[in-house]
Coordinates of C-alpha atoms in Angstrom, one line a residue:
M166 CA -10.9 7.2 32.1
R167 CA -9.7 6.7 28.6
A168 CA -10.0 3.0 28.7
K169 CA -13.8 3.3 29.1
K170 CA -14.1 5.5 26.0
D171 CA -11.4 4.0 23.8
P172 CA -11.5 0.2 23.5
A173 CA -8.5 0.1 21.2
F174 CA -6.3 1.9 23.8
C175 CA -7.7 -0.4 26.5
A176 CA -6.8 -3.5 24.4
Y177 CA -3.3 -2.0 23.8
L178 CA -2.7 -1.6 27.5
M179 CA -4.0 -5.1 28.2
R180 CA -1.6 -6.6 25.6
I181 CA 1.3 -4.7 27.3
G182 CA 0.2 -5.8 30.7
N183 CA -0.1 -9.4 29.6
G184 CA 3.3 -9.3 27.8
Q185 CA 1.7 -9.9 24.4
E186 CA 2.5 -6.6 22.7
K187 CA 5.1 -6.8 19.9
T188 CA 8.5 -5.4 20.6
N189 CA 11.2 -4.0 18.3
N190 CA 14.8 -5.2 17.9
C191 CA 15.8 -3.5 21.2
N192 CA 13.1 -5.4 23.1
K193 CA 11.1 -2.2 23.5
I194 CA 7.4 -1.7 22.9
E195 CA 6.7 0.8 20.1
I196 CA 3.8 3.2 20.8
P197 CA 1.4 3.4 17.8
N198 CA 1.5 6.7 15.9
N199 CA -2.2 7.4 16.7
F200 CA -1.2 7.7 20.5
V201 CA 1.6 10.1 19.8
I202 CA 1.7 13.9 19.1
P203 CA 4.2 14.3 16.2
F204 CA 7.2 16.5 16.8
T205 CA 7.6 19.4 14.4
E206 CA 9.0 22.3 16.4
E207 CA 9.0 22.3 20.2
I208 CA 6.6 25.1 21.0
E209 CA 4.2 24.1 18.1
S210 CA 4.2 20.4 19.2
L211 CA 3.6 21.3 22.9
N212 CA 0.7 23.6 21.8
L213 CA -0.8 20.8 19.8
L214 CA -0.4 18.5 22.8
F215 CA -2.2 21.0 25.0
N216 CA -5.0 21.5 22.4
V217 CA -5.5 17.7 22.1
T218 CA -5.3 17.0 25.8
Y219 CA -7.2 20.0 27.0
P220 CA -9.4 21.1 24.1
D221 CA -11.4 23.7 26.0
F222 CA -9.7 25.4 29.0
H223 CA -13.0 27.1 29.9
T224 CA -14.4 23.6 30.8
F225 CA -12.1 23.6 33.8
Y226 CA -14.1 26.4 35.3
S227 CA -17.5 24.9 34.8
N228 CA -16.6 21.2 35.3
P229 CA -13.5 20.6 37.5
S230 CA -13.9 16.8 37.2
F231 CA -13.0 17.3 33.5
I232 CA -9.3 17.4 34.4
T233 CA -9.5 13.9 36.0
F234 CA -10.0 12.4 32.5
R235 CA -6.9 14.1 31.0
I236 CA -3.2 13.2 31.5
I237 CA 0.1 14.1 30.0
L238 CA 3.0 11.7 30.5
T239 CA 6.6 12.7 29.9
T240 CA 9.9 10.8 29.8
K241 CA 12.0 13.4 31.6
N242 CA 11.5 15.5 34.7
D243 CA 12.8 18.6 32.9
F244 CA 9.9 18.3 30.5
V245 CA 7.5 18.4 33.4
D246 CA 8.7 21.9 34.5
E247 CA 8.6 23.1 30.9
I248 CA 5.0 21.8 30.3
N249 CA 3.8 23.2 33.7
D250 CA 5.3 26.6 32.9
M251 CA 3.5 26.7 29.5
L252 CA 0.2 25.6 31.1
I253 CA 0.5 28.3 33.8
H254 CA 0.9 31.0 31.1
R255 CA -2.3 29.8 29.3
F256 CA -4.5 30.4 32.3
S257 CA -5.7 34.0 33.0
N258 CA -6.1 33.6 36.8
D259 CA -3.8 35.3 39.2
A260 CA -0.8 33.3 40.0
T261 CA 0.3 32.4 43.5
V262 CA 4.1 32.0 43.8
Y263 CA 5.6 29.8 46.6
T264 CA 9.3 30.2 47.3
T265 CA 11.4 27.9 49.4
F266 CA 13.8 29.2 52.0
D267 CA 17.2 27.5 51.7
E268 CA 19.7 27.8 54.4
T269 CA 23.3 26.6 54.7
I270 CA 24.6 24.9 57.8
E271 CA 27.3 27.5 58.2
P272 CA 25.8 31.0 58.3
N273 CA 28.9 32.5 56.7
D274 CA 28.4 30.3 53.6
Q275 CA 24.8 31.5 53.0
C276 CA 25.7 34.4 50.7
Q277 CA 28.0 32.2 48.7
F278 CA 25.8 29.2 48.1
E279 CA 22.2 30.6 48.2
D280 CA 21.9 31.0 44.4
F281 CA 23.5 27.6 43.9
L282 CA 20.9 26.0 46.3
H283 CA 18.1 27.5 44.2
T284 CA 19.3 25.7 41.1
L285 CA 19.2 22.2 42.7
H286 CA 16.2 20.0 41.8
A287 CA 16.1 17.3 44.5
A288 CA 13.9 14.3 43.9
N289 CA 10.5 14.4 45.7
L290 CA 10.8 18.1 46.5
P291 CA 9.1 21.0 44.8
P292 CA 11.2 23.5 42.9
Y293 CA 12.7 26.6 44.6
R294 CA 9.9 28.7 43.0
L295 CA 6.6 27.1 42.5
T296 CA 3.9 29.0 40.6
L297 CA 0.3 27.8 40.7
K298 CA -3.0 29.1 39.3
K299 CA -6.4 28.1 40.5
K300 CA -7.9 25.2 38.4
C301 CA -4.8 25.0 36.2
P302 CA -3.6 21.4 35.7
V303 CA -0.2 20.5 37.2
I304 CA 2.0 17.6 36.2
L305 CA 3.5 15.9 39.2
L306 CA 6.6 13.8 39.2
R307 CA 6.3 10.2 39.8
N308 CA 9.0 7.6 39.4
L309 CA 7.5 4.7 37.6
N310 CA 10.6 2.6 38.2
P311 CA 11.8 3.4 41.7
T312 CA 14.5 0.6 41.6
E313 CA 16.4 2.8 39.1
D314 CA 15.8 6.0 41.1
K315 CA 16.1 8.2 38.1

């Protein structure tokens, strides 16, 4: 894990956990610049994020445990889908697409609401169309504050 190889990051996490890290005027912890990928333009910044987090995609093929030491955290679920889509396109393997089957309670409503059902993104459920590639990293959703359920 990063804490083993980066003592400064480990100390930072410990200060947060112990309630000792400085906060700003809004009582929020500010993440140091050296832990953040700067935003320039969306695609450019995401590509930089991938290059820093996964510097050599070929390593995944020879050493699958390499992925266990890499993580991307996002603040919004929408970002997860966008990042996953971009990562999928970077891998040359054949994609496997899984599609859900949505059904209305009333059969007569099926043709009216099927497209609408495909646009819904329910919590804890995969998207209507899930594309995966062998050995490609996937970002999973996890609510870090379940009391807010957002």
